[in-house]
Amino acid sequence: MARISVAQRRSDFIDAAVEVIAIHGIDGATTRRIAEQAQANVAMLHYCYDSKEDLFADVYEFVAGRYRDVVKDSDPHSNLVDTACQLLRGVMEFYVESTTFTAAALELISWARRQHGDRGIAVFDQALETVRAVLRSATSEHPVEPETIDQIAYVIGTLSDGFALNWLTYGDRSAATEQMEVAASVLESWLAVRLGSTPVAL
Amino acid sequence: MARISVAQRRSDFIDAAVEVIAIHGIDGATTRRIAEQAQANVAMLHYCYDSKEDLFADVYEFVAGRYRDVVKDSDPHSNLVDTACQLLRGVMEFYVESTTFTAAALELISWARRQHGDRGIAVFDQALETVRAVLRSATSEHPVEPETIDQIAYVIGTLSDGFALNWLTYGDRSAATEQMEVAASVLESWLAVRLGSTPVAL
DNA sequence: AGCGAAGTTAGTCATACGTTCAAGACATCC
DNA sequence: GGATGTCTTGAACGTATGACTAACTTCGCT
């Protein structure tokens, strides 16, 4: 049997936890199930992590980081409208690609709300703030009002979250593809109206 | 102590279950907690319902029915655009008013997805279909293509779901009020573009 | 008074959870 | 080749809590 380093094992456990959370929910994500998913033993989990809570802290960090990367790595355009549309598309495509990640993220958000903990809100916050940052950097030449950035970020978030919920519920890939187009056109129409009346330079 | 009919007790248990699900999630919605919330005891619950599952079946029906009513009761306008906007507004306002209901519905949807049961999808489906029906009735004079109706219903669903997720996470009422305006303007802009190019009669 | 509906007390039984331990297997260095 | 440190495991521990129930009491009505 291959011997695996603790570092690698930790990473495996994090992946496994995401998978299990997506399938069984937070409350169904037991140490046994996570260990099984990671093809390890329950004792191994406690060899790598002092407690389940320690593992979950890493899971949180992983999810937030992954999300941030997706937003950051969507190739930016010089103008605001294209950047926003590309951002929305990038996030939605990521959701379709990584269903388990998306489902796990939703579970974590729900769970955090119930516990009124700040950790779930942190994931949400971080994602929105990263979106804002990307939008801002796209308008560095012609700054727009912060309120406008906030609104655009909110609309991108809303459209992508709504999309995710639908995709997770139905799991219909071809429908999702069409819905991505609709969502993109919705954003585009609104941006035209929203930014059209106010010149970019203002 | 006042004696309460079984019918009333059942109704109380359903309300209590919604509350408990919103606070503790599906897995945290135990018979003990539900009974306590309903100011009754566990034995009473099993006096009214054969099993927890029986109660949950009623909870599902209640949630789906309530949702349907909200959509149906949004006062319809003669033209499609106004009807759609009013629909979206009605749903979002309902979400803000009934936080526990909204949270419980989200939990039920997530849970249903995990169990690959059809019940959660049924809630989702029913809601979307009701939206479509209302939209159709608003265009009875000048029928539009079914595909258009589908898209509008999807956009309304997406915007309201995304709104709900944000509202549940942050719980910021004044932010939610502003976001309702943004969502409404998003829908309006898109509808103008989407329907503008194709005359209503087509 | 008597009878059925409503309500309670105090459980049973079973499951499954997080966590630990003692012991074994492997690799690496002296 | 033995010592040492890093992985790996099966089997358990204690406990918490789940759904559900039997047996009994109280109420409201006729």
Short mmCIF file of C-alpha atoms (C1' of nucleotides) in Angstrom, two decimals:
data_model
loop_
_atom_site.label_atom_id
_atom_site.label_comp_id
_atom_site.label_asym_id
_atom_site.label_seq_id
_atom_site.Cartn_x
_atom_site.Cartn_y
_atom_site.Cartn_z
CA MET A 1 0.00 0.00 0.00
CA ALA A 2 1.21 3.44 -0.87
CA ARG A 3 2.17 5.65 1.98
CA ILE A 4 0.86 9.17 1.72
CA SER A 5 2.17 12.28 3.40
CA VAL A 6 0.08 14.05 5.99
CA ALA A 7 -0.04 17.15 3.78
CA GLN A 8 -1.45 15.17 0.86
CA ARG A 9 -3.86 13.39 3.17
CA ARG A 10 -5.14 16.69 4.49
CA SER A 11 -5.79 17.85 0.97
CA ASP A 12 -7.60 14.58 0.22
CA PHE A 13 -9.75 15.00 3.28
CA ILE A 14 -10.71 18.51 2.21
CA ASP A 15 -11.74 17.30 -1.23
CA ALA A 16 -13.61 14.41 0.30
CA ALA A 17 -15.38 16.71 2.73
CA VAL A 18 -16.57 18.94 -0.12
CA GLU A 19 -17.91 15.90 -1.93
CA VAL A 20 -19.66 14.51 1.12
CA ILE A 21 -21.16 17.88 2.06
CA ALA A 22 -22.53 18.22 -1.47
CA ILE A 23 -24.17 14.81 -1.29
CA HIS A 24 -25.25 14.54 2.33
CA GLY A 25 -25.37 18.12 3.54
CA ILE A 26 -23.44 19.59 6.43
CA ASP A 27 -25.17 17.52 9.07
CA GLY A 28 -24.67 14.40 7.00
CA ALA A 29 -20.98 15.06 6.60
CA THR A 30 -19.75 12.70 9.31
CA THR A 31 -16.15 11.79 9.97
CA ARG A 32 -16.81 8.24 8.83
CA ARG A 33 -18.30 9.27 5.51
CA ILE A 34 -15.53 11.77 4.85
CA ALA A 35 -12.88 9.19 5.66
CA GLU A 36 -14.53 6.63 3.40
CA GLN A 37 -14.75 9.14 0.57
CA ALA A 38 -11.05 9.90 1.05
CA GLN A 39 -10.33 6.16 1.00
CA ALA A 40 -8.91 6.37 4.46
CA ASN A 41 -9.76 5.29 7.95
CA VAL A 42 -11.54 7.33 10.59
CA ALA A 43 -8.46 7.15 12.76
CA MET A 44 -6.44 8.57 9.86
CA LEU A 45 -8.66 11.62 9.86
CA HIS A 46 -7.85 12.24 13.49
CA TYR A 47 -4.21 11.60 12.79
CA CYS A 48 -4.26 14.50 10.32
CA TYR A 49 -6.72 16.75 12.11
CA ASP A 50 -7.23 17.16 15.82
CA SER A 51 -10.96 17.46 15.37
CA LYS A 52 -13.69 17.57 12.78
CA GLU A 53 -13.97 21.28 13.35
CA ASP A 54 -10.33 21.78 12.39
CA LEU A 55 -10.97 20.02 9.11
CA PHE A 56 -14.04 22.13 8.44
CA ALA A 57 -12.05 25.30 9.00
CA ASP A 58 -9.76 24.20 6.18
CA VAL A 59 -12.75 23.33 4.03
CA TYR A 60 -14.06 26.85 4.46
CA GLU A 61 -10.78 28.36 3.49
CA PHE A 62 -10.56 26.09 0.47
CA VAL A 63 -14.03 26.97 -0.77
CA ALA A 64 -13.54 30.70 -0.33
CA GLY A 65 -10.16 30.55 -2.04
CA ARG A 66 -11.42 28.55 -4.96
CA TYR A 67 -14.24 30.98 -5.50
CA ARG A 68 -11.88 33.92 -5.38
CA ASP A 69 -9.62 32.31 -7.97
CA VAL A 70 -12.47 31.72 -10.37
CA VAL A 71 -13.49 35.36 -10.22
CA LYS A 72 -9.95 36.65 -10.44
CA ASP A 73 -8.94 34.40 -13.30
CA SER A 74 -11.81 35.43 -15.57
CA ASP A 75 -9.82 37.30 -18.17
CA PRO A 76 -10.58 40.97 -17.80
CA HIS A 77 -11.54 43.32 -20.59
CA SER A 78 -10.82 46.97 -20.86
CA ASN A 79 -14.44 48.07 -20.72
CA LEU A 80 -16.85 47.59 -17.89
CA VAL A 81 -19.67 45.91 -19.79
CA ASP A 82 -17.50 43.17 -21.28
CA THR A 83 -15.76 42.59 -17.98
CA ALA A 84 -19.04 42.20 -16.15
CA CYS A 85 -20.47 39.83 -18.75
CA GLN A 86 -17.31 37.78 -18.81
CA LEU A 87 -17.35 37.59 -15.04
CA LEU A 88 -20.91 36.32 -14.97
CA ARG A 89 -20.19 33.78 -17.68
CA GLY A 90 -17.05 32.60 -15.93
CA VAL A 91 -18.85 32.00 -12.66
CA MET A 92 -21.79 30.22 -14.28
CA GLU A 93 -19.51 28.00 -16.32
CA PHE A 94 -17.60 27.13 -13.20
CA TYR A 95 -20.85 26.20 -11.45
CA VAL A 96 -21.78 23.84 -14.25
CA GLU A 97 -18.32 22.30 -14.31
CA SER A 98 -18.02 21.83 -10.57
CA THR A 99 -21.43 20.76 -9.40
CA THR A 100 -20.20 19.28 -6.16
CA PHE A 101 -18.33 22.44 -5.31
CA THR A 102 -21.40 24.53 -6.01
CA ALA A 103 -23.64 22.30 -3.96
CA ALA A 104 -21.17 22.29 -1.08
CA ALA A 105 -20.90 26.06 -1.16
CA LEU A 106 -24.67 26.37 -0.97
CA GLU A 107 -24.77 24.02 1.99
CA LEU A 108 -22.07 25.97 3.76
CA ILE A 109 -23.90 29.24 3.21
CA SER A 110 -27.15 27.81 4.53
CA TRP A 111 -25.43 26.28 7.49
CA ALA A 112 -23.61 29.48 8.34
CA ARG A 113 -26.87 31.40 8.27
CA ARG A 114 -28.43 28.96 10.71
CA GLN A 115 -25.51 29.20 13.08
CA HIS A 116 -25.41 32.99 12.64
CA GLY A 117 -21.72 32.46 12.34
CA ASP A 118 -19.67 34.83 10.26
CA ARG A 119 -17.85 32.17 8.34
CA GLY A 120 -20.52 31.57 5.72
CA ILE A 121 -21.14 35.25 5.33
CA ALA A 122 -17.40 35.59 4.90
CA VAL A 123 -17.50 33.32 1.86
CA PHE A 124 -20.32 35.36 0.39
CA ASP A 125 -18.64 38.64 1.26
CA GLN A 126 -15.30 37.64 -0.11
CA ALA A 127 -16.85 36.57 -3.39
CA LEU A 128 -18.77 39.82 -3.80
CA GLU A 129 -15.77 41.91 -2.83
CA THR A 130 -13.58 40.13 -5.36
CA VAL A 131 -16.16 40.80 -8.04
CA ARG A 132 -16.14 44.45 -7.08
CA ALA A 133 -12.36 44.58 -7.22
CA VAL A 134 -12.26 43.12 -10.71
CA LEU A 135 -14.93 45.54 -11.88
CA ARG A 136 -13.02 48.43 -10.36
CA SER A 137 -9.79 47.46 -12.06
CA ALA A 138 -11.66 47.36 -15.37
CA THR A 139 -12.74 50.95 -14.86
CA SER A 140 -9.47 52.28 -13.51
CA GLU A 141 -9.13 54.55 -16.54
CA HIS A 142 -12.65 55.94 -16.27
CA PRO A 143 -13.74 55.48 -12.67
CA VAL A 144 -17.44 55.03 -12.05
CA GLU A 145 -19.32 55.67 -8.85
CA PRO A 146 -18.86 53.07 -6.10
CA GLU A 147 -22.61 52.65 -5.92
CA THR A 148 -22.66 51.59 -9.54
CA ILE A 149 -19.95 49.01 -8.91
CA ASP A 150 -21.93 47.70 -5.94
CA GLN A 151 -25.05 47.34 -8.01
CA ILE A 152 -23.32 45.57 -10.86
CA ALA A 153 -21.64 43.18 -8.44
CA TYR A 154 -24.99 42.51 -6.81
CA VAL A 155 -26.67 41.78 -10.13
CA ILE A 156 -23.87 39.43 -11.17
CA GLY A 157 -24.18 37.68 -7.83
CA THR A 158 -27.94 37.44 -8.04
CA LEU A 159 -28.00 36.12 -11.58
CA SER A 160 -25.29 33.56 -10.90
CA ASP A 161 -26.81 32.42 -7.60
CA GLY A 162 -30.24 32.06 -9.12
CA PHE A 163 -28.67 30.17 -11.97
CA ALA A 164 -26.86 27.88 -9.55
CA LEU A 165 -30.02 27.05 -7.63
CA ASN A 166 -31.82 26.10 -10.81
CA TRP A 167 -28.90 24.08 -12.12
CA LEU A 168 -28.48 22.22 -8.85
CA THR A 169 -32.18 21.44 -8.69
CA TYR A 170 -32.72 20.23 -12.23
CA GLY A 171 -29.19 19.22 -13.24
CA ASP A 172 -30.16 19.72 -16.85
CA ARG A 173 -26.98 20.63 -18.69
CA SER A 174 -28.53 21.70 -21.98
CA ALA A 175 -31.13 23.81 -20.20
CA ALA A 176 -28.34 25.35 -18.16
CA THR A 177 -26.46 26.30 -21.32
CA GLU A 178 -29.49 28.15 -22.64
CA GLN A 179 -30.08 29.78 -19.29
CA MET A 180 -26.52 31.07 -19.28
CA GLU A 181 -27.26 32.89 -22.49
CA VAL A 182 -30.44 34.34 -21.08
CA ALA A 183 -28.67 35.48 -17.92
CA ALA A 184 -25.90 37.07 -19.96
CA SER A 185 -28.40 38.92 -22.13
CA VAL A 186 -30.24 40.11 -19.04
CA LEU A 187 -27.07 41.57 -17.61
CA GLU A 188 -26.14 43.15 -20.92
CA SER A 189 -29.55 44.77 -21.39
CA TRP A 190 -29.53 46.21 -17.93
CA LEU A 191 -25.98 47.51 -18.20
CA ALA A 192 -26.84 49.26 -21.45
CA VAL A 193 -29.71 51.07 -19.77
CA ARG A 194 -27.90 51.63 -16.50
CA LEU A 195 -24.66 52.92 -17.98
CA GLY A 196 -26.09 54.34 -21.15
CA SER A 197 -27.86 57.24 -19.51
CA THR A 198 -24.74 58.18 -17.55
CA PRO A 199 -21.62 58.61 -19.68
CA VAL A 200 -18.80 56.31 -18.64
CA ALA A 201 -16.53 59.16 -17.68
CA LEU A 202 -18.95 60.46 -15.06
CA MET B 1 -55.66 24.57 29.60
CA ALA B 2 -57.50 24.90 26.34
CA ARG B 3 -58.14 21.76 24.40
CA ILE B 4 -57.36 22.00 20.74
CA SER B 5 -58.77 19.99 17.87
CA VAL B 6 -56.55 17.61 15.97
CA ALA B 7 -57.04 19.64 12.80
CA GLN B 8 -55.80 22.80 14.50
CA ARG B 9 -52.95 20.90 16.11
CA ARG B 10 -51.86 19.57 12.73
CA SER B 11 -51.80 23.09 11.40
CA ASP B 12 -49.77 24.21 14.42
CA PHE B 13 -47.29 21.41 13.86
CA ILE B 14 -46.87 22.41 10.23
CA ASP B 15 -46.17 26.02 11.21
CA ALA B 16 -43.80 24.85 13.91
CA ALA B 17 -42.00 22.56 11.49
CA VAL B 18 -41.45 25.43 9.06
CA GLU B 19 -40.02 27.52 11.86
CA VAL B 20 -37.75 24.78 13.14
CA ILE B 21 -36.55 23.88 9.65
CA ALA B 22 -35.67 27.52 9.02
CA ILE B 23 -33.66 27.72 12.23
CA HIS B 24 -32.10 24.27 12.49
CA GLY B 25 -32.22 22.92 8.96
CA ILE B 26 -33.92 19.74 7.84
CA ASP B 27 -31.67 17.43 9.79
CA GLY B 28 -32.06 19.57 12.87
CA ALA B 29 -35.82 19.48 12.61
CA THR B 30 -36.43 16.76 15.16
CA THR B 31 -39.77 15.71 16.52
CA ARG B 32 -38.80 17.04 19.94
CA ARG B 33 -37.95 20.47 18.65
CA ILE B 34 -41.04 20.69 16.46
CA ALA B 35 -43.26 19.65 19.34
CA GLU B 36 -41.64 22.19 21.64
CA GLN B 37 -42.07 24.94 19.04
CA ALA B 38 -45.73 23.98 18.72
CA GLN B 39 -46.04 24.12 22.52
CA ALA B 40 -46.94 20.49 22.63
CA ASN B 41 -45.05 17.30 23.43
CA VAL B 42 -43.67 14.54 21.33
CA ALA B 43 -46.50 12.17 22.07
CA MET B 44 -49.00 14.75 20.85
CA LEU B 45 -47.17 14.94 17.57
CA HIS B 46 -47.53 11.21 17.12
CA TYR B 47 -51.13 11.46 18.16
CA CYS B 48 -51.74 13.79 15.20
CA TYR B 49 -49.35 12.24 12.73
CA ASP B 50 -48.40 8.60 12.35
CA SER B 51 -44.83 9.50 11.61
CA LYS B 52 -42.49 12.38 11.12
CA GLU B 53 -42.55 11.68 7.41
CA ASP B 54 -46.31 12.17 7.32
CA LEU B 55 -45.89 15.57 8.91
CA PHE B 56 -43.19 16.49 6.44
CA ALA B 57 -45.43 15.56 3.54
CA ASP B 58 -47.93 18.11 4.82
CA VAL B 59 -45.15 20.64 5.27
CA TYR B 60 -44.22 20.19 1.63
CA GLU B 61 -47.75 20.68 0.48
CA PHE B 62 -48.10 23.75 2.66
CA VAL B 63 -44.93 25.36 1.34
CA ALA B 64 -45.80 24.67 -2.28
CA GLY B 65 -49.34 25.92 -1.78
CA ARG B 66 -48.25 29.08 -0.05
CA TYR B 67 -45.84 29.83 -2.83
CA ARG B 68 -48.52 29.26 -5.42
CA ASP B 69 -50.88 31.63 -3.64
CA VAL B 70 -48.31 34.41 -3.51
CA VAL B 71 -47.73 34.17 -7.23
CA LYS B 72 -51.40 33.89 -8.07
CA ASP B 73 -52.49 36.72 -5.83
CA SER B 74 -50.10 39.27 -7.27
CA ASP B 75 -52.60 41.50 -8.98
CA PRO B 76 -52.27 41.00 -12.71
CA HIS B 77 -51.95 43.76 -15.26
CA SER B 78 -53.15 43.76 -18.80
CA ASN B 79 -49.71 43.97 -20.33
CA LEU B 80 -46.90 41.48 -20.07
CA VAL B 81 -44.17 43.78 -18.83
CA ASP B 82 -46.16 45.15 -15.90
CA THR B 83 -47.40 41.71 -14.97
CA ALA B 84 -43.88 40.32 -14.92
CA CYS B 85 -42.51 43.19 -12.86
CA GLN B 86 -45.39 42.99 -10.42
CA LEU B 87 -44.83 39.27 -10.10
CA LEU B 88 -41.17 39.70 -9.28
CA ARG B 89 -41.91 42.44 -6.79
CA GLY B 90 -44.63 40.39 -5.14
CA VAL B 91 -42.37 37.40 -4.66
CA MET B 92 -39.47 39.45 -3.32
CA GLU B 93 -41.71 41.32 -0.91
CA PHE B 94 -43.08 38.05 0.30
CA TYR B 95 -39.55 36.78 0.89
CA VAL B 96 -38.71 39.78 3.02
CA GLU B 97 -41.93 39.50 4.96
CA SER B 98 -41.69 35.79 5.60
CA THR B 99 -38.07 35.10 6.30
CA THR B 100 -38.69 31.83 8.05
CA PHE B 101 -40.80 30.58 5.18
CA THR B 102 -38.12 31.53 2.70
CA ALA B 103 -35.37 29.90 4.72
CA ALA B 104 -37.44 26.75 5.16
CA ALA B 105 -38.17 26.60 1.44
CA LEU B 106 -34.46 26.84 0.66
CA GLU B 107 -33.72 24.06 3.10
CA LEU B 108 -36.39 21.88 1.57
CA ILE B 109 -35.05 22.45 -1.94
CA SER B 110 -31.51 21.61 -0.87
CA TRP B 111 -32.65 18.56 0.99
CA ALA B 112 -34.73 17.31 -1.92
CA ARG B 113 -31.77 17.65 -4.24
CA ARG B 114 -29.62 15.58 -1.91
CA GLN B 115 -32.22 12.84 -1.70
CA HIS B 116 -32.78 13.01 -5.46
CA GLY B 117 -36.42 12.97 -4.52
CA ASP B 118 -38.94 14.65 -6.73
CA ARG B 119 -40.65 16.51 -3.95
CA GLY B 120 -38.29 19.45 -3.83
CA ILE B 121 -38.20 19.68 -7.56
CA ALA B 122 -41.98 19.63 -7.40
CA VAL B 123 -41.98 22.79 -5.27
CA PHE B 124 -39.66 24.47 -7.71
CA ASP B 125 -41.61 23.22 -10.71
CA GLN B 126 -44.94 24.24 -9.32
CA ALA B 127 -43.70 27.72 -8.60
CA LEU B 128 -42.27 28.19 -12.08
CA GLU B 129 -45.36 26.73 -13.73
CA THR B 130 -47.62 29.06 -11.78
CA VAL B 131 -45.51 32.01 -12.87
CA ARG B 132 -45.85 30.85 -16.45
CA ALA B 133 -49.60 30.52 -16.10
CA VAL B 134 -49.97 34.05 -14.77
CA LEU B 135 -47.79 35.39 -17.56
CA ARG B 136 -49.82 33.50 -20.12
CA SER B 137 -53.09 34.84 -18.81
CA ALA B 138 -51.68 38.35 -19.08
CA THR B 139 -50.99 37.77 -22.75
CA SER B 140 -54.19 35.99 -23.62
CA GLU B 141 -55.17 38.80 -25.95
CA HIS B 142 -51.85 38.87 -27.76
CA PRO B 143 -50.26 35.45 -27.28
CA VAL B 144 -46.48 35.32 -27.28
CA GLU B 145 -44.30 32.33 -28.01
CA PRO B 146 -44.09 29.71 -25.27
CA GLU B 147 -40.32 30.02 -25.33
CA THR B 148 -40.62 33.68 -24.42
CA ILE B 149 -42.88 32.86 -21.50
CA ASP B 150 -40.40 30.24 -20.33
CA GLN B 151 -37.55 32.69 -20.44
CA ILE B 152 -39.41 35.40 -18.58
CA ALA B 153 -40.46 32.93 -15.91
CA TYR B 154 -36.88 31.76 -15.61
CA VAL B 155 -35.56 35.31 -15.23
CA ILE B 156 -38.15 36.12 -12.59
CA GLY B 157 -37.21 32.93 -10.75
CA THR B 158 -33.51 33.63 -11.01
CA LEU B 159 -33.74 37.21 -9.83
CA SER B 160 -36.00 36.34 -6.94
CA ASP B 161 -33.95 33.32 -5.87
CA GLY B 162 -30.72 35.26 -6.01
CA PHE B 163 -32.40 38.01 -4.05
CA ALA B 164 -33.59 35.50 -1.46
CA LEU B 165 -30.14 34.03 -0.96
CA ASN B 166 -28.67 37.46 -0.36
CA TRP B 167 -31.45 38.50 1.96
CA LEU B 168 -31.22 35.32 3.98
CA THR B 169 -27.46 35.65 4.29
CA TYR B 170 -27.24 39.29 5.27
CA GLY B 171 -30.69 39.92 6.70
CA ASP B 172 -30.28 43.58 5.92
CA ARG B 173 -33.74 44.99 5.36
CA SER B 174 -32.77 48.37 3.96
CA ALA B 175 -30.24 46.80 1.61
CA ALA B 176 -32.93 44.36 0.52
CA THR B 177 -35.29 47.21 -0.30
CA GLU B 178 -32.71 48.78 -2.58
CA GLN B 179 -31.90 45.44 -4.14
CA MET B 180 -35.56 44.94 -4.95
CA GLU B 181 -35.46 48.12 -6.98
CA VAL B 182 -32.32 47.00 -8.77
CA ALA B 183 -33.81 43.60 -9.55
CA ALA B 184 -36.98 45.21 -10.86
CA SER B 185 -35.04 47.55 -13.10
CA VAL B 186 -32.97 44.63 -14.37
CA LEU B 187 -36.10 42.76 -15.38
CA GLU B 188 -37.62 45.83 -16.95
CA SER B 189 -34.53 46.62 -19.01
CA TRP B 190 -34.27 43.10 -20.29
CA LEU B 191 -37.96 42.87 -21.15
CA ALA B 192 -37.74 46.10 -23.12
CA VAL B 193 -34.92 44.68 -25.20
CA ARG B 194 -36.34 41.18 -25.41
CA LEU B 195 -39.87 42.18 -26.36
CA GLY B 196 -39.02 45.40 -28.10
CA SER B 197 -37.44 43.78 -31.12
CA THR B 198 -40.36 41.39 -31.53
CA PRO B 199 -43.76 43.10 -31.66
CA VAL B 200 -46.15 41.84 -29.00
CA ALA B 201 -48.57 40.40 -31.50
CA LEU B 202 -45.99 38.00 -32.90
"C1'" DA C 1 -72.26 8.87 34.86
"C1'" DG C 2 -70.00 7.44 30.92
"C1'" DC C 3 -67.56 7.68 26.67
"C1'" DG C 4 -64.52 9.30 23.25
"C1'" DA C 5 -61.24 12.87 22.15
"C1'" DA C 6 -57.30 15.36 23.80
"C1'" DG C 7 -53.25 15.39 26.51
"C1'" DT C 8 -49.26 13.75 29.43
"C1'" DT C 9 -45.40 11.05 31.68
"C1'" DA C 10 -41.86 8.51 31.38
"C1'" DG C 11 -39.93 5.80 29.21
"C1'" DT C 12 -37.81 1.92 25.23
"C1'" DC C 13 -34.81 0.74 21.86
"C1'" DA C 14 -31.59 1.58 18.50
"C1'" DT C 15 -28.50 4.06 15.89
"C1'" DA C 16 -24.66 6.55 14.91
"C1'" DC C 17 -21.78 10.15 16.28
"C1'" DG C 18 -16.81 12.02 17.45
"C1'" DT C 19 -13.00 10.38 19.31
"C1'" DT C 20 -9.27 7.28 21.12
"C1'" DC C 21 -5.99 3.44 21.70
"C1'" DA C 22 -2.91 -0.10 21.15
"C1'" DA C 23 -0.58 -2.23 17.87
"C1'" DG C 24 1.27 -3.13 13.28
"C1'" DA C 25 3.73 -1.80 8.74
"C1'" DC C 26 6.85 0.81 6.28
"C1'" DA C 27 10.79 3.90 5.33
"C1'" DT C 28 15.12 6.00 6.60
"C1'" DC C 29 19.36 6.71 8.87
"C1'" DC C 30 23.30 5.07 11.75
"C1'" DG D 1 20.14 -4.72 11.38
"C1'" DG D 2 18.21 -2.47 14.84
"C1'" DA D 3 16.57 2.09 16.23
"C1'" DT D 4 13.53 5.88 15.12
"C1'" DG D 5 9.99 8.39 13.33
"C1'" DT D 6 6.13 8.52 10.09
"C1'" DC D 7 1.96 6.44 8.45
"C1'" DT D 8 -2.07 3.09 8.96
"C1'" DT D 9 -5.54 0.33 10.99
"C1'" DG D 10 -9.46 -2.44 13.47
"C1'" DA D 11 -11.95 -2.28 17.21
"C1'" DA D 12 -13.73 -0.23 20.55
"C1'" DC D 13 -15.66 3.70 24.12
"C1'" DG D 14 -18.94 6.64 25.96
"C1'" DT D 15 -22.61 9.21 25.01
"C1'" DA D 16 -26.11 11.73 22.93
"C1'" DT D 17 -30.20 11.77 20.75
"C1'" DG D 18 -33.13 10.11 17.36
"C1'" DA D 19 -38.22 8.27 16.35
"C1'" DC D 20 -41.66 6.26 18.48
"C1'" DT D 21 -44.92 4.07 22.27
"C1'" DA D 22 -47.66 2.23 26.28
"C1'" DA D 23 -50.29 3.38 29.90
"C1'" DC D 24 -52.46 6.69 32.29
"C1'" DT D 25 -55.11 11.16 33.22
"C1'" DT D 26 -58.15 14.89 32.15
"C1'" DC D 27 -61.52 17.25 29.64
"C1'" DG D 28 -66.09 18.15 27.28
"C1'" DC D 29 -70.13 16.59 25.93
"C1'" DT D 30 -74.60 14.00 26.05
#
